[in-house]
């Protein structure tokens, strides 16, 4: 395979599958509030690393997967992730040169806005019983975990030659 | 090329998502999508449950002989007690059928039972749902009632190919018809979204409901089989001036501790008079007795 050809779609899919696994792994009830949005983090990493390949439609499909995985209204997370991927696509050039702290802040905003969108959908179908500020906890956890996720996935990307 | 423009794609995705949401909320047509994705999500759910399975396996492997003997003895005792109860039950059931025939109403039936294991809890704190390891392949249907050893825990709301999703009675969107076992007062039992609290709705302040009362399913919603224990009343608050009493209940089933559940087929309650069909169902000795 020549240098220019994309490779490693399988690797991306496997990382997304593992993220989905972490999304449903049982946690103690008190820690459940802090469950980071693993799928979105992994998705955003691939958008950042391969913006020419992974984009809005990936976001949509991964979002649908999340919907079925946790049993929410079909389209709720698809909507949120499409938007998350779109924002990342718009910002990836700047993101790559940002220092770690600033990256974390941007990720906080991106995860927060897409989770807020998902919350609004949940609210509109009458399935949200907790006040909206509760999504701050998981968003914070996601932002804190952004750098470790980047480090891990960069290793994966180099190791398995995903391009 | 316009199709490679992310904004354009985002618009498509937004429209698609909204269409999907409307379809999923208003029609059953989105079910096939869920079903297909179910092949991909079920492995994640099974794998996420693996640590629990492993821990159980290890603890079973390392049980000492003494513990096993103790266990066996305890189970033997339990079997004895249960057998004795079953003997009584057979007599009661026969009598019940007879009495129902006298009343000209059809007998309540028990359907087929399927055992399933809980493989996942809903990660979303807004929902009280569990995932079980039986799906359409094993014949799970939407709307089946789900029981635990102590009582009802919920109903199947989504069937995938390999796993299904169960809405618990504690979910805030769940409500069911129950009656007080002691005197037959009927009421609606609704979830509150909190793990261990249920609320009895629209019970007149003067109704005879007391702390400690057992609430059993009535089968009137045509989803749950009738006569299964559901909850126990923990507090009754009569507030002066309010039309309804504020009654809280606790599920009988230990939802957070259960690892296996039973799926039961519920049949609609038929208040119609018994016809030939029911006569055939009844044991022959009963038919004779009716003739006497």
Short mmCIF file of C-alpha atoms in Angstrom, two decimals:
data_model
loop_
_atom_site.label_atom_id
_atom_site.label_comp_id
_atom_site.label_asym_id
_atom_site.label_seq_id
_atom_site.Cartn_x
_atom_site.Cartn_y
_atom_site.Cartn_z
CA UNK A 1 0.00 0.00 0.00
CA UNK A 2 1.41 3.38 -0.94
CA UNK A 3 2.06 6.12 1.58
CA UNK A 4 -0.92 8.25 0.55
CA UNK A 5 -3.57 5.60 0.85
CA UNK A 6 -5.59 5.62 4.04
CA UNK A 7 -4.98 2.65 6.29
CA UNK A 8 -6.05 1.35 9.65
CA UNK A 9 -9.82 1.83 9.53
CA UNK A 10 -10.04 -1.39 11.53
CA UNK A 11 -7.84 0.09 14.25
CA UNK A 12 -10.08 3.15 14.50
CA UNK A 13 -13.12 0.90 14.77
CA UNK A 14 -11.48 -1.19 17.50
CA UNK A 15 -10.62 1.90 19.56
CA UNK A 16 -14.19 3.11 19.18
CA UNK A 17 -15.51 -0.28 20.24
CA UNK A 18 -13.30 -0.22 23.35
CA UNK A 19 -14.55 3.30 24.10
CA UNK A 20 -18.11 1.98 23.86
CA UNK A 21 -17.15 -0.75 26.29
CA UNK A 22 -15.91 1.82 28.79
CA UNK A 23 -19.14 3.71 28.25
CA UNK A 24 -21.20 0.85 29.71
CA UNK A 25 -18.74 -0.71 32.15
CA UNK A 26 -20.43 -0.85 35.56
CA UNK A 27 -19.39 1.88 37.98
CA UNK A 28 -20.44 2.54 41.57
CA UNK A 29 -23.50 4.76 41.64
CA UNK A 30 -21.65 7.77 43.04
CA UNK A 31 -18.95 7.56 40.39
CA UNK A 32 -21.51 7.24 37.63
CA UNK A 33 -21.85 11.00 37.50
CA UNK A 34 -18.20 11.24 36.62
CA UNK A 35 -18.29 8.79 33.74
CA UNK A 36 -16.44 10.54 30.93
CA UNK A 37 -17.79 10.54 27.42
CA UNK A 38 -15.25 8.02 26.12
CA UNK A 39 -16.76 7.63 22.67
CA UNK A 40 -16.69 11.35 22.04
CA UNK A 41 -13.10 11.65 23.30
CA UNK A 42 -11.89 8.89 20.99
CA UNK A 43 -13.91 10.26 18.10
CA UNK A 44 -12.46 13.72 18.63
CA UNK A 45 -8.95 12.35 18.70
CA UNK A 46 -9.40 10.71 15.31
CA UNK A 47 -10.93 13.84 13.89
CA UNK A 48 -7.94 15.80 15.18
CA UNK A 49 -5.43 13.27 13.82
CA UNK A 50 -7.10 12.44 10.50
CA UNK A 51 -9.43 15.32 9.64
CA UNK A 52 -9.48 14.33 5.98
CA UNK A 53 -10.94 10.92 6.84
CA UNK A 54 -12.87 11.09 10.08
CA UNK A 55 -15.52 13.74 10.09
CA UNK A 56 -19.17 14.55 10.67
CA UNK A 57 -20.58 11.35 9.21
CA UNK A 58 -18.32 9.27 11.42
CA UNK A 59 -19.66 11.32 14.30
CA UNK A 60 -23.18 10.52 13.21
CA UNK A 61 -22.63 6.76 13.01
CA UNK A 62 -20.67 6.60 16.28
CA UNK A 63 -23.47 8.63 17.88
CA UNK A 64 -26.05 6.13 16.64
CA UNK A 65 -23.94 3.36 18.15
CA UNK A 66 -23.97 5.23 21.47
CA UNK A 67 -27.74 5.63 21.21
CA UNK A 68 -28.32 1.92 20.81
CA UNK A 69 -25.71 1.07 23.42
CA UNK A 70 -27.35 3.08 26.20
CA UNK A 71 -30.90 2.94 24.89
CA UNK A 72 -31.55 6.64 24.36
CA UNK A 73 -33.77 8.08 21.65
CA UNK A 74 -32.25 7.18 18.30
CA UNK A 75 -30.54 10.29 16.98
CA UNK A 76 -29.89 11.94 20.33
CA UNK A 77 -26.19 11.17 20.50
CA UNK A 78 -25.92 11.06 16.70
CA UNK A 79 -26.89 14.71 16.74
CA UNK A 80 -24.51 15.55 19.58
CA UNK A 81 -21.55 13.72 18.08
CA UNK A 82 -22.09 15.13 14.60
CA UNK A 83 -21.84 18.56 16.15
CA UNK A 84 -18.81 17.58 18.24
CA UNK A 85 -17.01 16.25 15.16
CA UNK A 86 -17.95 19.37 13.22
CA UNK A 87 -16.54 21.69 15.87
CA UNK A 88 -13.38 19.66 16.01
CA UNK A 89 -13.05 19.82 12.23
CA UNK A 90 -13.38 23.57 12.41
CA UNK A 91 -10.77 23.86 15.14
CA UNK A 92 -8.25 21.11 14.43
CA UNK A 93 -5.55 23.37 12.98
CA UNK A 94 -5.54 25.52 16.08
CA UNK A 95 -5.95 22.55 18.41
CA UNK A 96 -2.72 21.02 17.14
CA UNK A 97 -0.64 24.00 18.23
CA UNK A 98 -2.43 24.69 21.50
CA UNK A 99 -0.61 23.91 24.75
CA UNK A 100 -2.04 21.07 26.83
CA UNK A 101 -4.05 23.23 29.20
CA UNK A 102 -5.68 25.18 26.41
CA UNK A 103 -6.51 21.95 24.57
CA UNK A 104 -8.16 20.66 27.71
CA UNK A 105 -10.22 23.83 27.94
CA UNK A 106 -11.35 23.53 24.32
CA UNK A 107 -12.26 19.88 24.82
CA UNK A 108 -14.25 20.89 27.89
CA UNK A 109 -16.25 23.29 25.75
CA UNK A 110 -16.72 20.82 22.90
CA UNK A 111 -17.79 17.91 25.09
CA UNK A 112 -19.93 20.25 27.17
CA UNK A 113 -21.77 21.71 24.19
CA UNK A 114 -22.45 18.36 22.56
CA UNK A 115 -23.56 16.83 25.87
CA UNK A 116 -25.81 19.81 26.44
CA UNK A 117 -27.38 19.19 23.06
CA UNK A 118 -27.96 15.54 24.01
CA UNK A 119 -29.45 16.71 27.30
CA UNK A 120 -31.82 19.05 25.49
CA UNK A 121 -33.05 16.20 23.32
CA UNK A 122 -33.51 14.03 26.39
CA UNK A 123 -35.34 16.86 28.09
CA UNK A 124 -37.62 17.37 25.10
CA UNK A 125 -38.68 13.72 25.08
CA UNK A 126 -39.27 13.92 28.83
CA UNK A 127 -36.51 11.60 29.96
CA UNK A 128 -34.31 14.01 31.94
CA UNK A 129 -34.98 14.08 35.66
CA UNK A 130 -31.76 15.60 36.91
CA UNK A 131 -30.88 19.28 36.57
CA UNK A 132 -28.71 20.15 33.57
CA UNK A 133 -25.69 21.16 35.63
CA UNK A 134 -25.11 17.45 36.38
CA UNK A 135 -23.56 17.02 32.92
CA UNK A 136 -20.77 19.31 34.12
CA UNK A 137 -19.29 16.49 36.18
CA UNK A 138 -18.90 14.08 33.29
CA UNK A 139 -17.73 16.91 31.05
CA UNK A 140 -15.05 17.83 33.58
CA UNK A 141 -13.95 14.20 33.78
CA UNK A 142 -13.80 14.05 29.98
CA UNK A 143 -11.65 17.19 29.80
CA UNK A 144 -9.26 15.88 32.45
CA UNK A 145 -8.90 12.61 30.55
CA UNK A 146 -8.30 14.26 27.20
CA UNK A 147 -4.51 14.35 27.43
CA UNK A 148 -4.16 10.71 28.57
CA UNK A 149 -6.52 9.63 25.79
CA UNK A 150 -4.45 11.58 23.27
CA UNK A 151 -1.25 9.99 24.55
CA UNK A 152 -2.70 6.47 24.37
CA UNK A 153 -4.26 6.91 20.95
CA UNK A 154 -1.17 8.58 19.51
CA UNK A 155 0.77 5.50 20.53
CA UNK A 156 -1.87 3.32 18.87
CA UNK A 157 -1.79 5.44 15.75
CA UNK A 158 1.99 5.20 15.41
CA UNK A 159 2.15 1.56 16.38
CA UNK A 160 -0.49 0.43 13.87
CA UNK A 161 0.32 3.02 11.20
CA UNK A 162 -3.12 4.54 10.99
CA UNK A 163 -3.21 7.35 8.44
CA UNK B 1 -16.94 19.46 -4.32
CA UNK B 2 -19.86 20.45 -2.19
CA UNK B 3 -20.38 17.06 -0.53
CA UNK B 4 -16.96 17.24 1.12
CA UNK B 5 -17.84 20.49 2.85
CA UNK B 6 -18.24 19.74 6.56
CA UNK B 7 -20.99 22.31 7.02
CA UNK B 8 -23.00 20.64 4.30
CA UNK B 9 -22.46 17.27 5.94
CA UNK B 10 -23.41 18.63 9.34
CA UNK B 11 -26.70 19.84 7.89
CA UNK B 12 -27.40 16.38 6.47
CA UNK B 13 -26.51 14.80 9.81
CA UNK B 14 -28.75 17.21 11.73
CA UNK B 15 -31.71 16.59 9.44
CA UNK B 16 -31.15 12.83 9.57
CA UNK B 17 -30.88 12.87 13.35
CA UNK B 18 -34.07 14.86 13.76
CA UNK B 19 -35.92 12.56 11.36
CA UNK B 20 -34.63 9.55 13.30
CA UNK B 21 -35.71 11.02 16.63
CA UNK B 22 -39.21 11.70 15.34
CA UNK B 23 -39.41 8.20 13.86
CA UNK B 24 -38.19 6.66 17.09
CA UNK B 25 -40.57 8.64 19.26
CA UNK B 26 -43.70 8.44 17.15
CA UNK B 27 -43.45 5.24 15.14
CA UNK B 28 -42.08 1.70 15.47
CA UNK B 29 -40.12 2.06 12.21
CA UNK B 30 -36.82 2.88 13.89
CA UNK B 31 -36.78 -0.52 15.63
CA UNK B 32 -34.95 -2.32 12.77
CA UNK B 33 -32.06 0.16 13.08
CA UNK B 34 -31.76 -0.61 16.76
CA UNK B 35 -31.97 -4.30 16.01
CA UNK B 36 -29.11 -4.19 13.49
CA UNK B 37 -26.92 -2.07 15.76
CA UNK B 38 -27.73 -4.57 18.48
CA UNK B 39 -25.28 -7.00 16.89
CA UNK B 40 -22.54 -4.44 17.51
CA UNK B 41 -23.59 -3.23 20.94
CA UNK B 42 -24.26 -6.62 22.52
CA UNK B 43 -20.57 -7.70 22.41
CA UNK B 44 -19.62 -4.50 24.26
CA UNK B 45 -22.27 -5.18 26.88
CA UNK B 46 -21.19 -8.80 27.29
CA UNK B 47 -17.52 -7.78 27.55
CA UNK B 48 -18.27 -5.05 30.06
CA UNK B 49 -19.85 -7.72 32.22
CA UNK B 50 -16.80 -9.97 31.97
CA UNK B 51 -15.03 -8.71 35.14
CA UNK B 52 -18.13 -9.58 37.18
CA UNK B 53 -18.26 -13.03 35.63
CA UNK B 54 -14.57 -13.57 36.28
CA UNK B 55 -14.87 -12.51 39.89
CA UNK B 56 -17.77 -14.91 40.35
CA UNK B 57 -15.83 -17.71 38.70
CA UNK B 58 -12.79 -17.13 40.90
CA UNK B 59 -14.81 -17.00 44.08
CA UNK B 60 -16.54 -20.23 43.10
CA UNK B 61 -13.23 -21.93 42.40
CA UNK B 62 -11.79 -20.92 45.73
CA UNK B 63 -14.73 -21.89 47.93
CA UNK B 64 -13.69 -24.24 50.63
CA UNK B 65 -15.21 -27.66 51.17
CA UNK B 66 -16.75 -26.55 54.44
CA UNK B 67 -18.47 -23.65 52.80
CA UNK B 68 -19.84 -25.88 50.08
CA UNK B 69 -21.18 -28.37 52.61
CA UNK B 70 -22.79 -25.56 54.54
CA UNK B 71 -24.32 -24.24 51.34
CA UNK B 72 -25.64 -27.64 50.43
CA UNK B 73 -27.24 -28.11 53.80
CA UNK B 74 -28.86 -24.71 53.64
CA UNK B 75 -30.19 -25.40 50.15
CA UNK B 76 -31.52 -28.79 51.17
CA UNK B 77 -33.43 -27.18 54.01
CA UNK B 78 -34.77 -24.59 51.61
CA UNK B 79 -35.88 -27.24 49.15
CA UNK B 80 -37.78 -29.01 51.91
CA UNK B 81 -39.58 -25.86 52.92
CA UNK B 82 -40.37 -24.97 49.32
CA UNK B 83 -41.63 -28.46 48.54
CA UNK B 84 -43.96 -28.32 51.46
CA UNK B 85 -45.26 -24.97 50.21
CA UNK B 86 -45.70 -26.33 46.69
CA UNK B 87 -47.84 -29.14 48.06
CA UNK B 88 -50.11 -26.60 49.65
CA UNK B 89 -50.01 -24.54 46.50
CA UNK B 90 -51.26 -27.38 44.32
CA UNK B 91 -54.30 -27.78 46.53
CA UNK B 92 -54.90 -24.04 46.60
CA UNK B 93 -54.52 -23.73 42.87
CA UNK B 94 -57.03 -26.48 42.25
CA UNK B 95 -59.42 -24.86 44.66
CA UNK B 96 -58.87 -21.49 43.06
CA UNK B 97 -59.63 -22.83 39.60
CA UNK B 98 -62.78 -24.47 40.93
CA UNK B 99 -63.95 -21.28 42.55
CA UNK B 100 -63.21 -19.29 39.43
CA UNK B 101 -65.23 -21.73 37.41
CA UNK B 102 -68.08 -21.29 39.82
CA UNK B 103 -67.76 -17.55 39.26
CA UNK B 104 -67.75 -18.20 35.53
CA UNK B 105 -64.49 -16.41 34.97
CA UNK B 106 -61.47 -17.86 33.27
CA UNK B 107 -58.62 -19.15 35.35
CA UNK B 108 -55.49 -17.09 35.67
CA UNK B 109 -52.73 -18.83 33.84
CA UNK B 110 -49.05 -18.90 34.24
CA UNK B 111 -47.11 -18.68 31.04
CA UNK B 112 -43.71 -19.91 30.03
CA UNK B 113 -40.70 -18.74 31.99
CA UNK B 114 -37.25 -17.84 30.74
CA UNK B 115 -34.21 -17.28 32.94
CA UNK B 116 -31.81 -14.49 32.02
CA UNK B 117 -28.74 -12.94 33.51
CA UNK B 118 -28.31 -9.22 34.09
CA UNK B 119 -25.29 -8.09 32.10
CA UNK B 120 -25.50 -4.36 32.37
CA UNK B 121 -26.95 -1.39 34.19
CA UNK B 122 -27.80 1.79 32.41
CA UNK B 123 -24.86 4.20 32.68
CA UNK B 124 -27.21 7.16 32.43
CA UNK B 125 -28.34 8.25 35.93
CA UNK B 126 -31.54 9.58 34.37
CA UNK B 127 -32.71 6.09 33.56
CA UNK B 128 -33.38 3.01 35.60
CA UNK B 129 -32.76 0.26 33.12
CA UNK B 130 -30.88 -3.00 32.94
CA UNK B 131 -29.60 -5.13 30.08
CA UNK B 132 -30.16 -8.88 30.10
CA UNK B 133 -28.36 -11.56 28.12
CA UNK B 134 -31.36 -12.93 26.24
CA UNK B 135 -32.66 -11.49 23.01
CA UNK B 136 -34.95 -12.18 20.10
CA UNK B 137 -33.15 -15.45 19.40
CA UNK B 138 -34.32 -16.89 22.70
CA UNK B 139 -37.83 -15.63 22.08
CA UNK B 140 -37.87 -12.53 24.25
CA UNK B 141 -40.70 -10.22 23.31
CA UNK B 142 -41.33 -6.58 23.96
CA UNK B 143 -43.59 -6.06 26.96
CA UNK B 144 -42.71 -9.21 28.84
CA UNK B 145 -42.70 -8.91 32.59
CA UNK B 146 -39.42 -9.42 34.43
CA UNK B 147 -39.26 -10.96 37.90
CA UNK B 148 -36.69 -11.57 40.51
CA UNK B 149 -36.96 -14.11 43.34
CA UNK B 150 -38.64 -11.57 45.64
CA UNK B 151 -40.89 -9.77 43.21
CA UNK B 152 -41.45 -7.89 39.99
CA UNK B 153 -38.67 -5.68 38.73
CA UNK B 154 -39.78 -4.37 35.36
CA UNK B 155 -40.69 -5.00 31.75
CA UNK B 156 -38.82 -5.60 28.51
CA UNK B 157 -38.84 -2.41 26.45
CA UNK B 158 -36.33 -3.17 23.75
CA UNK B 159 -35.36 -6.48 22.20
CA UNK B 160 -32.06 -6.85 20.39
CA UNK B 161 -30.77 -9.95 18.67
CA UNK B 162 -28.50 -10.98 21.56
CA UNK B 163 -29.54 -8.82 24.49
CA UNK B 164 -32.59 -6.96 25.69
CA UNK B 165 -33.27 -3.86 27.70
CA UNK B 166 -35.54 -3.89 30.74
CA UNK B 167 -37.23 -0.80 32.12
CA UNK B 168 -37.31 -1.04 35.90
CA UNK B 169 -40.36 -0.21 37.97
CA UNK B 170 -38.28 2.48 39.69
CA UNK B 171 -37.81 4.47 36.46
CA UNK B 172 -39.65 7.79 36.58
CA UNK B 173 -41.45 7.04 33.34
CA UNK B 174 -42.81 3.77 34.66
CA UNK B 175 -46.17 3.20 36.28
CA UNK B 176 -48.25 0.09 36.83
CA UNK B 177 -51.48 -1.03 38.37
CA UNK B 178 -51.21 -2.67 41.78
CA UNK B 179 -53.49 -3.60 44.63
CA UNK B 180 -53.01 -3.93 48.34
CA UNK B 181 -52.80 -7.62 49.09
CA UNK B 182 -54.61 -7.23 52.41
CA UNK B 183 -57.83 -5.69 51.14
CA UNK B 184 -57.65 -5.31 47.37
CA UNK B 185 -57.48 -1.52 47.21
CA UNK B 186 -56.22 -0.66 43.73
CA UNK B 187 -53.81 2.15 42.92
CA UNK B 188 -51.15 3.20 40.47
CA UNK B 189 -47.56 2.56 41.47
CA UNK B 190 -45.11 4.92 39.80
CA UNK B 191 -41.34 5.03 39.84
CA UNK B 192 -39.52 8.10 41.06
CA UNK B 193 -36.21 7.72 39.25
CA UNK B 194 -34.50 6.92 42.53
CA UNK B 195 -33.25 3.41 43.03
CA UNK B 196 -35.31 2.38 45.98
CA UNK B 197 -38.44 4.50 46.11
CA UNK B 198 -41.83 4.10 44.49
CA UNK B 199 -44.91 6.25 44.93
CA UNK B 200 -48.57 5.31 45.07
CA UNK B 201 -50.51 7.85 43.05
CA UNK B 202 -54.02 9.21 43.52
CA UNK B 203 -54.90 7.26 46.62
CA UNK B 204 -57.76 8.99 48.43
CA UNK B 205 -56.80 10.22 51.87
CA UNK B 206 -59.36 7.90 53.42
CA UNK B 207 -58.27 4.72 51.63
CA UNK B 208 -57.14 1.87 53.84
CA UNK B 209 -53.45 1.66 53.09
CA UNK B 210 -51.03 1.09 55.92
CA UNK B 211 -47.35 0.93 56.44
CA UNK B 212 -46.08 -2.59 55.73
CA UNK B 213 -48.84 -3.44 53.25
CA UNK B 214 -47.80 -5.69 50.39
CA UNK B 215 -48.63 -4.42 46.92
CA UNK B 216 -49.21 -7.04 44.23
CA UNK B 217 -49.68 -6.67 40.50
CA UNK B 218 -53.25 -6.69 39.22
CA UNK B 219 -52.56 -7.57 35.60
CA UNK B 220 -54.90 -4.80 34.51
CA UNK B 221 -52.30 -3.06 32.37
CA UNK B 222 -52.14 -6.31 30.39
CA UNK B 223 -48.35 -6.22 30.57
CA UNK B 224 -47.63 -7.84 33.90
CA UNK B 225 -49.06 -11.13 35.04
CA UNK B 226 -51.34 -10.69 38.01
CA UNK B 227 -50.61 -11.63 41.57
CA UNK B 228 -46.87 -11.08 41.82
CA UNK B 229 -45.52 -9.09 44.75
CA UNK B 230 -44.19 -5.72 43.67
CA UNK B 231 -43.54 -3.46 46.62
CA UNK B 232 -44.08 -2.83 50.29
CA UNK B 233 -45.52 0.38 51.67
CA UNK B 234 -42.93 2.15 53.81
CA UNK B 235 -44.69 5.38 54.71
CA UNK B 236 -48.17 6.81 54.56
CA UNK B 237 -48.44 10.54 55.00
CA UNK B 238 -51.89 12.04 55.46
CA UNK B 239 -51.63 15.73 54.81
CA UNK B 240 -54.53 17.82 55.89
CA UNK B 241 -56.04 19.71 53.00
CA UNK B 242 -54.60 17.47 50.29
CA UNK B 243 -56.97 15.24 48.36
CA UNK B 244 -54.56 12.35 48.15
CA UNK B 245 -52.34 10.68 50.67
CA UNK B 246 -48.62 10.71 50.05
CA UNK B 247 -47.60 7.05 50.06
CA UNK B 248 -44.10 5.77 49.45
CA UNK B 249 -43.19 2.15 48.81
CA UNK B 250 -40.05 0.10 48.43
CA UNK B 251 -39.66 -2.56 45.74
CA UNK B 252 -39.83 -6.11 47.11
CA UNK B 253 -37.21 -7.26 44.62
CA UNK B 254 -33.63 -6.48 45.47
CA UNK B 255 -32.95 -4.90 42.15
CA UNK B 256 -29.42 -3.78 42.90
CA UNK B 257 -28.40 -7.20 44.14
CA UNK B 258 -30.11 -9.52 41.68
CA UNK B 259 -27.95 -11.28 39.13
CA UNK B 260 -30.55 -13.48 37.48
CA UNK B 261 -34.10 -12.66 36.50
CA UNK B 262 -37.14 -14.48 35.16
CA UNK B 263 -39.02 -13.39 32.07
CA UNK B 264 -42.68 -14.28 32.19
CA UNK B 265 -45.25 -14.36 29.49
CA UNK B 266 -48.23 -12.38 30.54
CA UNK B 267 -51.62 -13.07 29.14
CA UNK B 268 -54.36 -10.51 29.11
CA UNK B 269 -56.93 -10.88 31.85
CA UNK B 270 -60.08 -12.27 30.34
CA UNK B 271 -63.15 -11.35 32.28
CA UNK B 272 -65.26 -13.20 29.71
CA UNK B 273 -67.12 -16.29 30.87
CA UNK B 274 -65.27 -19.57 30.61
CA UNK B 275 -65.91 -21.42 27.37
CA UNK B 276 -64.93 -24.80 25.97
CA UNK B 277 -61.29 -23.74 25.77
CA UNK B 278 -60.99 -23.32 29.49
CA UNK B 279 -62.84 -26.54 30.11
CA UNK B 280 -60.14 -28.38 28.23
CA UNK B 281 -57.45 -26.66 30.23
CA UNK B 282 -58.93 -27.75 33.50
CA UNK B 283 -57.86 -31.12 34.85
CA UNK B 284 -60.42 -33.88 34.28
CA UNK B 285 -61.18 -34.43 37.97
CA UNK B 286 -62.33 -30.86 38.23
CA UNK B 287 -64.71 -31.21 35.35
CA UNK B 288 -66.23 -34.18 37.13
CA UNK B 289 -66.64 -32.27 40.33
CA UNK B 290 -68.40 -29.51 38.51
CA UNK B 291 -70.85 -32.04 37.17
CA UNK B 292 -71.77 -33.21 40.63
#
